[in-house]
Amino acid sequence: MGLKQIVIDAWGWANYKPVYSDPRGMPNRRAFPEAAASWVPAGDERRIAAYKLLAAYVNNQAAELAQYTNPDADDRREFGDPSMFVETTLANLLGREQTITVPGAEQAGTADETVDQAMAERVQTLLRAWAEDELLETRILQTERKAVTLGDGIYLAAWDPGKKRVRLKSFDPGFYFPVLGEDDDGADYPTRIHLAWDLPEDPKKGLKPRLRRITYELDWIRPATASGVDRDGRAVRAPLMTEATDTEPAQPAIGPGDIPGADGFIARQYPWHDDLSYTTCYLTDATWDLGDLKAGHDVDDLPMAKARYATNANGEVLDRLDLMIDFIPVIHVPNTVPEAQEHWGTSSLAKNLQTFDEIAGTDTDSAKASATTGSPILAVSGRAASNRRSELTVTPGMVVELGEGGRMDSVDTSPQLAELRNHRTDLAERAATVARLPAVSLGTVNPSEVPSGYALEISLGPLASLIGFMRLARAPKYDLLLKFVQRLSLAGQAPDWEGVTVQRARLAFGSFTPTDKAAVLDQVVKAFEAGVMSLETAIRTLTEAGWDMDDAETEIAQIQSRRFEQARFLADATGSTEAVGDYLGLDIEPDPAPPVVQLPATDETLPESEEPEQPEEGSPGR
């Protein structure tokens, strides 16, 4: 046997496990049959196996995989440490809440409101209403748990004509197969994406093991098609033709609203673009019997002659169905910023697997040592008082009769058990250090032992940098998700979205660090009174610090409605009753025109007959 082949890639951290990396550097096919399926591309085999390996650690099933190469691994103890690390990282990543914001929406409703600000406020309201209806927080939790555990998470957005809104689904990244060319940058958005997985056999329904593949592909806009059947009775899509005339034969029909060009290309005007577009997204949903798939075919080049196409609720056959959008509504969320030219993220557990193995080994040894500590080994020596010579079993309250010179000794294993527990504590601290999860975030430190808030803030430094990098990897993905939701709502002609212009929206994650709310309030009050912080920023800062405010705009309006002193200053500065009413949120009637002031007459204006008398000489003045 030659030397083991060393493979360095995005999943090289698992090479130390024999079940994952054989002498060829490939996963054990008996342990990872999903990765070894004939339709899985060779370049994805290690990725799919790594996902299963990580899922086994989180579900306390790593020993089951290890038994394929080590039959003695069945007594391994697993007490949930990987799962605890995942949930702690996930909680800190998401923060206390997630809020959709649209820049400019906070200025809406003011006296100097612009059209763009009004549109931003409208889109923000629509997106928040959609998020509540679609249970966005739950979808985020599902996808982000996959991303933190496995390294990648997948969203699929689709318009639901029945519910009249965009639906959001979370997919396992093991089903995700983007088509990336050799010269493509891994950070670029793929133009062809497959979601594929095996379907089990169902003898009751007479169904064989199958493969289902959903494909989204960007391509040129082509002539219109309609649902039909082929000669074998399969549901397919067929081109629509125009009616033939005496002078012209039937021609492929152009879809409604499409614009044929002189160069032969077909253009389309999408409501979210000012310019014409020549591309669209095609959807294909088909299944294959695994017995029909021979060697040499992978997920990207399956034999379409063997495919059975699905049909949607409207009766449309999903065989390159034109979705009337120019983007693929699939969002890949990496857990970390991928390496240069790479597409995949890295699991938060990846660099700690060996430490978790050591912890499991120590827990196993501790369990064995505790058995001999709780029920110690006893040795009886000397001549027995009776002639009975048999093995003794010690039970509570038992009296052992010893003869002359007899003694009883026990083997004390408690020092070894204490050492194992100390070693386990050291390993747990090492794992927390590698994962950048301080003891305070894991809940293993007594709050009374923290010397000060400043010391606590310093201890959270590694966690803050970790969460910052993880949120950096996600920011453009959630921007894209909210953009897709707006576009799909426009494409589906949702009534509430009529006339909407697509806005840049962001998903803001909440604070994850313990906050001194009183200190934050004091800082905000001082900054606001000094005029270096706006009311909008003050409210947002307090919300991030954990103050319970349902809606920032409503809170601002309620505050301003009671600031009569500020309203008086506004009236003095502008002289506008309307501006004061808008500020206070009141409908104030303008003051009536003041009466003309009648000034008293002066000496110059008095008639001669009414001139005042002059005082006599020597008399006192008035």
mmCIF file of C-alpha atoms in Angstrom, residues 87-345:
data_model
loop_
_atom_site.group_PDB
_atom_site.id
_atom_site.type_symbol
_atom_site.label_atom_id
_atom_site.label_comp_id
_atom_site.label_asym_id
_atom_site.label_seq_id
_atom_site.Cartn_x
_atom_site.Cartn_y
_atom_site.Cartn_z
ATOM 1 C CA GLU A 87 -26.524 27.008 19.797
ATOM 2 C CA THR A 88 -24.325 29.523 21.639
ATOM 3 C CA THR A 89 -22.758 30.778 18.412
ATOM 4 C CA LEU A 90 -26.166 30.937 16.743
ATOM 5 C CA ALA A 91 -27.723 32.918 19.587
ATOM 6 C CA ASN A 92 -24.907 35.468 19.555
ATOM 7 C CA LEU A 93 -24.994 35.726 15.762
ATOM 8 C CA LEU A 94 -28.715 36.491 15.529
ATOM 9 C CA GLY A 95 -28.853 38.730 18.593
ATOM 10 C CA ARG A 96 -32.011 39.562 20.503
ATOM 11 C CA GLU A 97 -34.074 40.398 17.410
ATOM 12 C CA GLN A 98 -33.840 40.882 13.659
ATOM 13 C CA THR A 99 -35.189 44.083 12.111
ATOM 14 C CA ILE A 100 -35.785 45.009 8.477
ATOM 15 C CA THR A 101 -34.762 48.581 7.750
ATOM 16 C CA VAL A 102 -34.864 50.695 4.600
ATOM 17 C CA PRO A 103 -32.563 53.756 4.590
ATOM 18 C CA GLY A 104 -34.605 56.954 4.539
ATOM 19 C CA ALA A 105 -37.742 55.449 6.064
ATOM 20 C CA GLU A 106 -37.083 57.077 9.439
ATOM 21 C CA GLN A 107 -37.393 60.538 7.862
ATOM 22 C CA ALA A 108 -40.859 59.815 6.457
ATOM 23 C CA GLY A 109 -43.761 61.706 7.958
ATOM 24 C CA THR A 110 -41.762 64.850 8.665
ATOM 25 C CA ALA A 111 -42.477 68.292 7.265
ATOM 26 C CA ASP A 112 -39.638 68.021 4.726
ATOM 27 C CA GLU A 113 -40.506 64.495 3.574
ATOM 28 C CA THR A 114 -39.410 63.651 0.023
ATOM 29 C CA VAL A 115 -40.896 61.210 -2.467
ATOM 30 C CA ASP A 116 -37.958 58.830 -1.997
ATOM 31 C CA GLN A 117 -38.379 58.847 1.771
ATOM 32 C CA ALA A 118 -42.089 58.141 1.466
ATOM 33 C CA MET A 119 -41.337 55.203 -0.854
ATOM 34 C CA ALA A 120 -38.703 53.902 1.548
ATOM 35 C CA GLU A 121 -41.206 54.004 4.405
ATOM 36 C CA ARG A 122 -43.821 52.200 2.298
ATOM 37 C CA VAL A 123 -41.428 49.424 1.262
ATOM 38 C CA GLN A 124 -40.225 49.016 4.852
ATOM 39 C CA THR A 125 -43.820 48.611 6.050
ATOM 40 C CA LEU A 126 -44.583 46.071 3.307
ATOM 41 C CA LEU A 127 -41.441 44.040 4.008
ATOM 42 C CA ARG A 128 -42.103 43.938 7.740
ATOM 43 C CA ALA A 129 -45.686 42.813 7.132
ATOM 44 C CA TRP A 130 -44.419 40.097 4.772
ATOM 45 C CA ALA A 131 -41.837 38.978 7.338
ATOM 46 C CA GLU A 132 -44.518 38.581 9.976
ATOM 47 C CA ASP A 133 -46.813 36.603 7.661
ATOM 48 C CA GLU A 134 -43.995 34.383 6.418
ATOM 49 C CA LEU A 135 -42.524 33.728 9.895
ATOM 50 C CA LEU A 136 -39.204 35.111 8.729
ATOM 51 C CA GLU A 137 -37.538 34.743 12.119
ATOM 52 C CA THR A 138 -38.238 30.997 12.069
ATOM 53 C CA ARG A 139 -36.870 30.644 8.524
ATOM 54 C CA ILE A 140 -33.752 32.548 9.515
ATOM 55 C CA LEU A 141 -33.239 30.321 12.547
ATOM 56 C CA GLN A 142 -33.602 27.163 10.436
ATOM 57 C CA THR A 143 -31.158 28.319 7.778
ATOM 58 C CA GLU A 144 -28.618 29.852 10.124
ATOM 59 C CA ARG A 145 -28.505 26.710 12.268
ATOM 60 C CA LYS A 146 -27.512 24.824 9.099
ATOM 61 C CA ALA A 147 -24.953 27.487 8.208
ATOM 62 C CA VAL A 148 -23.305 27.519 11.639
ATOM 63 C CA THR A 149 -23.284 23.714 11.870
ATOM 64 C CA LEU A 150 -22.415 22.730 8.301
ATOM 65 C CA GLY A 151 -20.820 25.887 6.948
ATOM 66 C CA ASP A 152 -23.543 26.754 4.415
ATOM 67 C CA GLY A 153 -27.268 27.556 4.372
ATOM 68 C CA ILE A 154 -29.716 27.816 1.467
ATOM 69 C CA TYR A 155 -32.842 29.956 0.947
ATOM 70 C CA LEU A 156 -35.322 29.474 -1.894
ATOM 71 C CA ALA A 157 -37.827 32.268 -2.606
ATOM 72 C CA ALA A 158 -40.888 31.654 -4.794
ATOM 73 C CA TRP A 159 -44.149 33.414 -5.551
ATOM 74 C CA ASP A 160 -47.215 31.590 -4.211
ATOM 75 C CA PRO A 161 -50.300 32.579 -6.265
ATOM 76 C CA GLY A 162 -52.612 30.997 -3.689
ATOM 77 C CA LYS A 163 -51.311 32.980 -0.706
ATOM 78 C CA LYS A 164 -50.546 36.058 -2.825
ATOM 79 C CA ARG A 165 -47.120 36.499 -1.301
ATOM 80 C CA VAL A 166 -43.541 35.331 -1.577
ATOM 81 C CA ARG A 167 -42.813 32.036 0.191
ATOM 82 C CA LEU A 168 -39.411 31.342 1.688
ATOM 83 C CA LYS A 169 -37.995 27.844 2.187
ATOM 84 C CA SER A 170 -34.832 26.608 3.860
ATOM 85 C CA PHE A 171 -32.866 23.793 2.186
ATOM 86 C CA ASP A 172 -30.111 21.527 3.432
ATOM 87 C CA PRO A 173 -26.839 22.568 1.741
ATOM 88 C CA GLY A 174 -26.280 18.917 0.841
ATOM 89 C CA PHE A 175 -29.039 19.372 -1.753
ATOM 90 C CA TYR A 176 -27.351 22.423 -3.308
ATOM 91 C CA PHE A 177 -25.271 21.931 -6.460
ATOM 92 C CA PRO A 178 -24.252 25.160 -8.223
ATOM 93 C CA VAL A 179 -22.619 24.812 -11.619
ATOM 94 C CA LEU A 180 -19.278 26.610 -11.325
ATOM 95 C CA GLY A 181 -16.949 26.731 -14.314
ATOM 96 C CA GLU A 182 -13.214 26.185 -14.019
ATOM 97 C CA ASP A 183 -12.540 29.839 -14.784
ATOM 98 C CA ASP A 184 -15.416 31.210 -12.691
ATOM 99 C CA ASP A 185 -14.793 33.123 -9.499
ATOM 100 C CA GLY A 186 -16.402 31.290 -6.601
ATOM 101 C CA ALA A 187 -17.825 34.598 -5.350
ATOM 102 C CA ASP A 188 -19.767 35.160 -8.604
ATOM 103 C CA TYR A 189 -23.441 34.275 -8.733
ATOM 104 C CA PRO A 190 -23.972 30.996 -10.658
ATOM 105 C CA THR A 191 -26.148 31.029 -13.766
ATOM 106 C CA ARG A 192 -27.293 27.422 -13.212
ATOM 107 C CA ILE A 193 -28.223 25.874 -9.854
ATOM 108 C CA HIS A 194 -29.542 22.405 -8.997
ATOM 109 C CA LEU A 195 -31.369 21.328 -5.849
ATOM 110 C CA ALA A 196 -31.231 17.520 -5.866
ATOM 111 C CA TRP A 197 -31.819 14.676 -3.416
ATOM 112 C CA ASP A 198 -32.718 10.977 -3.313
ATOM 113 C CA LEU A 199 -36.283 9.823 -2.737
ATOM 114 C CA PRO A 200 -36.661 6.481 -0.924
ATOM 115 C CA GLU A 201 -38.461 3.476 -2.298
ATOM 116 C CA ASP A 202 -42.178 3.189 -1.456
ATOM 117 C CA PRO A 203 -43.405 -0.385 -2.070
ATOM 118 C CA LYS A 204 -46.988 0.468 -1.081
ATOM 119 C CA LYS A 205 -47.228 3.029 -3.887
ATOM 120 C CA GLY A 206 -45.097 0.987 -6.263
ATOM 121 C CA LEU A 207 -42.397 3.640 -6.387
ATOM 122 C CA LYS A 208 -38.767 2.764 -6.936
ATOM 123 C CA PRO A 209 -35.811 4.696 -5.468
ATOM 124 C CA ARG A 210 -35.711 7.983 -7.324
ATOM 125 C CA LEU A 211 -33.736 11.175 -7.757
ATOM 126 C CA ARG A 212 -35.483 14.545 -7.734
ATOM 127 C CA ARG A 213 -33.790 17.566 -9.257
ATOM 128 C CA ILE A 214 -35.027 21.166 -9.308
ATOM 129 C CA THR A 215 -33.045 23.370 -11.682
ATOM 130 C CA TYR A 216 -32.954 27.144 -12.010
ATOM 131 C CA GLU A 217 -31.096 28.481 -15.036
ATOM 132 C CA LEU A 218 -30.543 31.914 -16.560
ATOM 133 C CA ASP A 219 -30.745 31.894 -20.352
ATOM 134 C CA TRP A 220 -31.830 33.980 -23.314
ATOM 135 C CA ILE A 221 -35.535 34.781 -23.597
ATOM 136 C CA ARG A 222 -37.018 32.338 -26.087
ATOM 137 C CA PRO A 223 -40.415 31.986 -27.835
ATOM 138 C CA ALA A 224 -43.410 31.070 -25.691
ATOM 139 C CA THR A 225 -44.219 27.464 -24.767
ATOM 140 C CA ALA A 226 -47.269 25.645 -23.411
ATOM 141 C CA SER A 227 -47.936 22.397 -21.547
ATOM 142 C CA GLY A 228 -48.302 19.294 -23.689
ATOM 143 C CA VAL A 229 -47.345 15.619 -24.021
ATOM 144 C CA ASP A 230 -44.777 13.815 -26.146
ATOM 145 C CA ARG A 231 -45.168 10.584 -28.083
ATOM 146 C CA ASP A 232 -44.504 8.532 -24.945
ATOM 147 C CA GLY A 233 -47.260 10.298 -23.045
ATOM 148 C CA ARG A 234 -44.873 12.281 -20.855
ATOM 149 C CA ALA A 235 -45.889 15.770 -19.800
ATOM 150 C CA VAL A 236 -43.558 18.270 -21.498
ATOM 151 C CA ARG A 237 -43.582 21.830 -22.764
ATOM 152 C CA ALA A 238 -44.027 22.475 -26.474
ATOM 153 C CA PRO A 239 -43.493 25.700 -28.446
ATOM 154 C CA LEU A 240 -46.508 27.849 -29.271
ATOM 155 C CA MET A 241 -46.958 28.668 -32.963
ATOM 156 C CA THR A 242 -48.759 31.489 -34.695
ATOM 157 C CA GLU A 243 -51.554 30.779 -37.116
ATOM 158 C CA ALA A 244 -50.387 30.182 -40.650
ATOM 159 C CA THR A 245 -51.637 32.498 -43.403
ATOM 160 C CA ASP A 246 -51.727 32.258 -47.153
ATOM 161 C CA THR A 247 -48.466 34.155 -47.369
ATOM 162 C CA GLU A 248 -46.596 33.139 -44.197
ATOM 163 C CA PRO A 249 -46.184 29.774 -42.513
ATOM 164 C CA ALA A 250 -46.673 29.321 -38.777
ATOM 165 C CA GLN A 251 -43.932 30.932 -36.685
ATOM 166 C CA PRO A 252 -42.895 30.498 -33.036
ATOM 167 C CA ALA A 253 -45.056 32.832 -30.951
ATOM 168 C CA ILE A 254 -43.555 35.568 -28.810
ATOM 169 C CA GLY A 255 -44.682 35.793 -25.200
ATOM 170 C CA PRO A 256 -47.053 38.592 -24.105
ATOM 171 C CA GLY A 257 -45.136 41.820 -23.602
ATOM 172 C CA ASP A 258 -41.929 40.489 -25.145
ATOM 173 C CA ILE A 259 -40.221 42.641 -27.761
ATOM 174 C CA PRO A 260 -38.618 40.949 -30.804
ATOM 175 C CA GLY A 261 -35.397 42.593 -31.909
ATOM 176 C CA ALA A 262 -34.002 43.054 -35.381
ATOM 177 C CA ASP A 263 -30.956 41.014 -34.355
ATOM 178 C CA GLY A 264 -33.123 37.979 -33.546
ATOM 179 C CA PHE A 265 -32.990 38.388 -29.778
ATOM 180 C CA ILE A 266 -36.122 38.825 -27.664
ATOM 181 C CA ALA A 267 -36.196 41.614 -25.076
ATOM 182 C CA ARG A 268 -38.396 42.154 -22.031
ATOM 183 C CA GLN A 269 -39.099 45.110 -19.762
ATOM 184 C CA TYR A 270 -39.031 44.127 -16.092
ATOM 185 C CA PRO A 271 -40.615 46.513 -13.557
ATOM 186 C CA TRP A 272 -37.402 46.692 -11.514
ATOM 187 C CA HIS A 273 -35.189 47.736 -14.447
ATOM 188 C CA ASP A 274 -35.132 50.898 -16.539
ATOM 189 C CA ASP A 275 -33.418 49.138 -19.451
ATOM 190 C CA LEU A 276 -34.579 46.183 -21.507
ATOM 191 C CA SER A 277 -33.361 42.731 -20.472
ATOM 192 C CA TYR A 278 -32.641 39.767 -22.739
ATOM 193 C CA THR A 279 -32.435 37.057 -20.090
ATOM 194 C CA THR A 280 -34.947 35.126 -18.003
ATOM 195 C CA CYS A 281 -34.924 32.326 -15.427
ATOM 196 C CA TYR A 282 -36.173 28.862 -16.390
ATOM 197 C CA LEU A 283 -37.448 26.318 -13.844
ATOM 198 C CA THR A 284 -37.269 22.541 -14.332
ATOM 199 C CA ASP A 285 -38.569 20.050 -11.753
ATOM 200 C CA ALA A 286 -38.118 16.381 -12.687
ATOM 201 C CA THR A 287 -37.516 12.939 -11.188
ATOM 202 C CA TRP A 288 -35.549 9.923 -12.416
ATOM 203 C CA ASP A 289 -35.566 6.276 -11.352
ATOM 204 C CA LEU A 290 -32.114 5.584 -9.941
ATOM 205 C CA GLY A 291 -32.039 2.360 -11.951
ATOM 206 C CA ASP A 292 -32.154 4.433 -15.156
ATOM 207 C CA LEU A 293 -29.045 6.413 -14.228
ATOM 208 C CA LYS A 294 -25.916 4.755 -15.507
ATOM 209 C CA ALA A 295 -22.311 5.591 -14.736
ATOM 210 C CA GLY A 296 -20.989 8.692 -16.430
ATOM 211 C CA HIS A 297 -23.979 10.913 -15.585
ATOM 212 C CA ASP A 298 -23.893 13.410 -12.745
ATOM 213 C CA VAL A 299 -26.492 15.880 -11.482
ATOM 214 C CA ASP A 300 -25.735 18.397 -14.248
ATOM 215 C CA ASP A 301 -26.081 16.084 -17.264
ATOM 216 C CA LEU A 302 -28.839 13.623 -16.401
ATOM 217 C CA PRO A 303 -30.596 11.980 -19.369
ATOM 218 C CA MET A 304 -33.640 14.158 -20.003
ATOM 219 C CA ALA A 305 -35.299 11.388 -22.039
ATOM 220 C CA LYS A 306 -35.742 9.445 -18.769
ATOM 221 C CA ALA A 307 -37.099 12.419 -16.800
ATOM 222 C CA ARG A 308 -40.656 12.757 -15.520
ATOM 223 C CA TYR A 309 -41.585 16.404 -15.168
ATOM 224 C CA ALA A 310 -43.670 17.779 -12.302
ATOM 225 C CA THR A 311 -46.717 20.009 -12.715
ATOM 226 C CA ASN A 312 -47.476 23.055 -10.556
ATOM 227 C CA ALA A 313 -50.814 24.100 -9.039
ATOM 228 C CA ASN A 314 -51.736 26.013 -12.213
ATOM 229 C CA GLY A 315 -51.290 22.938 -14.406
ATOM 230 C CA GLU A 316 -48.039 24.202 -15.950
ATOM 231 C CA VAL A 317 -45.482 21.508 -16.735
ATOM 232 C CA LEU A 318 -42.168 22.391 -15.089
ATOM 233 C CA ASP A 319 -39.990 21.718 -18.113
ATOM 234 C CA ARG A 320 -37.980 24.904 -18.582
ATOM 235 C CA LEU A 321 -40.913 27.018 -17.440
ATOM 236 C CA ASP A 322 -40.244 30.728 -17.986
ATOM 237 C CA LEU A 323 -40.585 32.374 -14.550
ATOM 238 C CA MET A 324 -40.651 35.892 -16.056
ATOM 239 C CA ILE A 325 -37.795 37.065 -13.827
ATOM 240 C CA ASP A 326 -34.161 37.720 -14.699
ATOM 241 C CA PHE A 327 -32.547 36.281 -11.555
ATOM 242 C CA ILE A 328 -32.277 32.914 -9.787
ATOM 243 C CA PRO A 329 -34.259 33.105 -6.512
ATOM 244 C CA VAL A 330 -31.799 30.900 -4.601
ATOM 245 C CA ILE A 331 -29.551 32.493 -1.960
ATOM 246 C CA HIS A 332 -26.483 30.690 -0.630
ATOM 247 C CA VAL A 333 -25.469 31.892 2.866
ATOM 248 C CA PRO A 334 -21.889 30.943 3.842
ATOM 249 C CA ASN A 335 -21.050 30.784 7.533
ATOM 250 C CA THR A 336 -17.737 32.562 6.962
ATOM 251 C CA VAL A 337 -16.271 34.722 4.239
ATOM 252 C CA PRO A 338 -15.045 32.144 1.683
ATOM 253 C CA GLU A 339 -11.390 31.962 0.748
ATOM 254 C CA ALA A 340 -10.329 33.652 -2.494
ATOM 255 C CA GLN A 341 -11.812 31.881 -5.543
ATOM 256 C CA GLU A 342 -13.862 29.634 -3.234
ATOM 257 C CA HIS A 343 -17.648 29.346 -2.922
ATOM 258 C CA TRP A 344 -18.167 27.496 0.368
ATOM 259 C CA GLY A 345 -18.142 28.598 3.992
#
